Amino acid sequence: MQGIVRAIRSWQETLKIANSHHSCRRETNQVEKILEGSESRGSSSPLKGLENITVAEIVSRNGDGSIGSSWFSCSADDAAIDTVQNVMARNNVGSLVVLKPEGQHIAGIVTEGDYLKKIIADGRCPIYTKVGEIMTCEDKLVTVTSDTNILKAMQLMTENRIRHVPVIDGKLVGIISVVDVVKAVVKQQNGELERLNEYIKGESY
């Protein structure tokens, strides 16, 4: 009976995740449009000025010293259903870092897309499927370092159709997301507009 109840709950969580997955596609499409606009406009692109800015400079540092978006973790031995219900849904996140037993060393990443494609679509039982069976393993991960150019990070995201990239300097130091990148571009655009307004008003030379 408990197994049936958990299975029903897993489908409820799946519906929530499906809605989140749809909204995240829009974020990726937004970054693609920004890059396409950059290529078509050349030197007049709003991305001009970001060429020498690194991941560490553009994304915020958290209270614990980590870089980028807040992130949550799990282990490869965790049950997929527990991970979705107790971590993803509860914290309203679409991906989790899978850590090795020793701590801040990454074993992989598991996303809501992994859950949908590798469990629900394949008809597998989320109660008995381990995170390690559906995650993207360490050797297949797309990663950056804290000194990676922000435009390079954006390019990696769009080319690989991913929304989260681990920042690794020997060990995991943070996560950057599509949202972080879009905010960086918007911030850069706003800065250019403010400088232009100051020039027009004669407040600067």
mmCIF file of C-alpha atoms in Angstrom, residues 14-15 23 30 35 63 71 78-79 105 121 128 153 165 177 183 190 194:
data_model
loop_
_atom_site.group_PDB
_atom_site.id
_atom_site.type_symbol
_atom_site.label_atom_id
_atom_site.label_comp_id
_atom_site.label_asym_id
_atom_site.label_seq_id
_atom_site.Cartn_x
_atom_site.Cartn_y
_atom_site.Cartn_z
ATOM 1 C CA THR A 14 6.467 14.647 -12.289
ATOM 2 C CA LEU A 15 3.726 17.069 -13.328
ATOM 3 C CA SER A 23 9.724 27.331 -18.477
ATOM 4 C CA GLN A 30 16.528 33.636 -24.599
ATOM 5 C CA LEU A 35 24.011 35.141 -29.031
ATOM 6 C CA GLY A 63 27.659 33.614 2.028
ATOM 7 C CA TRP A 71 22.558 24.681 -5.354
ATOM 8 C CA ASP A 78 19.746 8.083 -3.146
ATOM 9 C CA ALA A 79 16.417 6.852 -4.527
ATOM 10 C CA HIS A 105 34.028 16.606 -5.401
ATOM 11 C CA ALA A 121 9.316 7.820 -20.341
ATOM 12 C CA TYR A 128 13.776 1.535 -6.821
ATOM 13 C CA ALA A 153 30.062 29.825 -20.619
ATOM 14 C CA VAL A 165 27.192 24.390 -15.474
ATOM 15 C CA SER A 177 22.814 28.959 -14.565
ATOM 16 C CA LYS A 183 21.266 38.740 -15.656
ATOM 17 C CA ASN A 190 21.841 48.774 -18.214
ATOM 18 C CA GLU A 194 23.372 54.768 -17.754
#
